[in-house]
Amino acid sequence: MIQIQAIRGMHDIVPAQIGDWQYLETILRQLTAAYGYQEIRSPILEATALFSRTVGEESDIVTKEMYTFSDRSNESVTLRPEGTVGCVRAALEQGILFKQSQRVWYMGPMFRYERPQKGRLRQFHQFGVEAFGMPGPDIDAEIIALTARLWQLLGVSDHIYLEINSLGTAEARTLHREALVAYFNKNVDVLDEDSQRRLTTNPLRILDSKNPAMRDMLNAAPALLDYLDEESAAHFAQLQQMLDGMGIKYTVNPRLVRGLDYYTKTVFEWMTHDLGAQGTICAGGRYDGLVEQLGGEATPAIGFALGLERLIDLIHLKHEPQVAIQPHAYFVLLGESTVQSALVMAERLRNSVPALRLLTNTGSNSAKSQFKRADKSGARFALILGEDEMKANIIAVKDLRGDFNAQFSWDELIQFLGGICERDRNG
Ligand code: ATP
Ligand code: MG
């Protein structure tokens, strides 16, 4: 016998845990619909070049974290480490960006070869949105409002805070980069090894460093905000006005740069102090150059991604885990001779009451163990069919969470179960 275990950092989600996921997914579908977003699904596996050429050759993702391998025809393929570039590739390839704006969302697994720890997995899940074709700060503000509404719906607003920054245009970043390199060269003795390497490859990322020994030096470094081009500065000022107008609180963090290369202008992160080291829940920004870089017409765009595992950890600070969707009724069968009829009846019940969630007992068990199973299933009612009920053409119904007991004819039963489903639908 061999026993094979899941790959490190890749977690199973079992029925006892699925309630949180179903709950979140329902809320996210409502939320995106409330802002006019449509779902997009693209493959989990993409050509490696898609990521290596766009995410940034010096980014953590590309240098250390990608699951890349050769397939059987020696093509280099990569399990997607993030959702944006696949989404842009798909939108371009399917022609849905041509002369039109689009609001899309996605949800699914992402893969990064990182050191597994709390809040950091090798297969994790992201939900994200992307809005294409809208250049102004209004869509930036609306997207941030969408995320703020999500925290509200989930009851976690008081655990989470917003930081924003503007990265400006490529030209502004070039000017800033020159000033930054000059500054870092003056302070080269304070730079750690990683940062010294980045000095020639991606000096902006040095600002992202969390090394406490470099903190003071970094705080005094030239700030990108002081180098912003006029248009980006105006965009950023308008965004702040709009956020103020909507009553969304934020702080401007001039050192917020994001790990990926493709961002321009607005960037933002929602963070928490309450989950330990992995405190970023949701991160996003504008990426006006990416569509063109991938061969499309120049198209302004903005999006964000949030980590569902970290979000669920955050929700657990406030709420018990959600219970998975449970059956309305458990069908208890007493006596061998009822099994055949019950299977037929159960099918007829599902025909007559399509919303009914009915769990039928299988395998002959004692009445006692069937009621135990019924209870454990979470069902509210037991439907009971014994030989007496069969003869009398009735079904007994027992409320497993209360005192209600009844004997119903077939028509009465259908009406009763229909009513339960109706009430369930209306919350
Ligand atoms: P970090 O600084 O934590 O490494 P990141 O900048 O790499 O984050 P993004 O690429 O912006 O993260 O991804 C957006 C969100 O996805 C993160 O804010 C986080 O919630 C989630 N996330 C990223 N990497 C992981 C991971 N390895 N495990 C679980 N969630 C993750
Ligand atoms: Mg990371």
XYZ file of N, CA, C and O and ligand atoms in Angstrom, residues 60-61 65 112 114 120 124 205 259-260 310, ligand 2:
45
model
N 9.168 39.098 -7.557
C 9.274 37.845 -6.801
C 8.611 36.719 -7.573
O 9.108 35.597 -7.625
N 7.455 37.043 -8.164
C 6.698 35.994 -8.847
C 7.550 35.345 -9.921
O 7.689 34.126 -9.970
N 8.855 32.313 -7.900
C 7.618 31.683 -7.441
C 6.833 30.908 -8.492
O 5.839 30.283 -8.167
N 1.831 29.716 -6.541
C 3.140 30.353 -6.352
C 3.991 29.463 -5.459
O 3.529 29.021 -4.409
N 6.081 29.386 -2.922
C 6.571 30.202 -1.816
C 6.782 29.297 -0.612
O 6.362 28.151 -0.609
N 0.020 32.084 3.553
C 0.877 31.991 2.381
C 0.910 30.542 1.916
O 1.518 29.695 2.548
N -3.447 28.934 -3.796
C -4.390 29.753 -3.042
C -5.429 30.274 -4.017
O -5.358 29.996 -5.212
N 11.628 48.694 -6.438
C 11.227 47.607 -5.546
C 11.970 47.643 -4.212
O 11.508 47.051 -3.232
N 4.268 44.830 -6.084
C 5.348 43.961 -6.533
C 5.425 43.734 -8.038
O 6.384 43.172 -8.526
N 4.416 44.144 -8.778
C 4.386 43.787 -10.190
C 4.728 44.993 -11.061
O 4.461 46.129 -10.709
N -6.932 34.477 3.017
C -6.697 35.527 4.029
C -8.009 36.202 4.415
O -8.220 36.544 5.579
Mg 4.092 37.715 -2.839
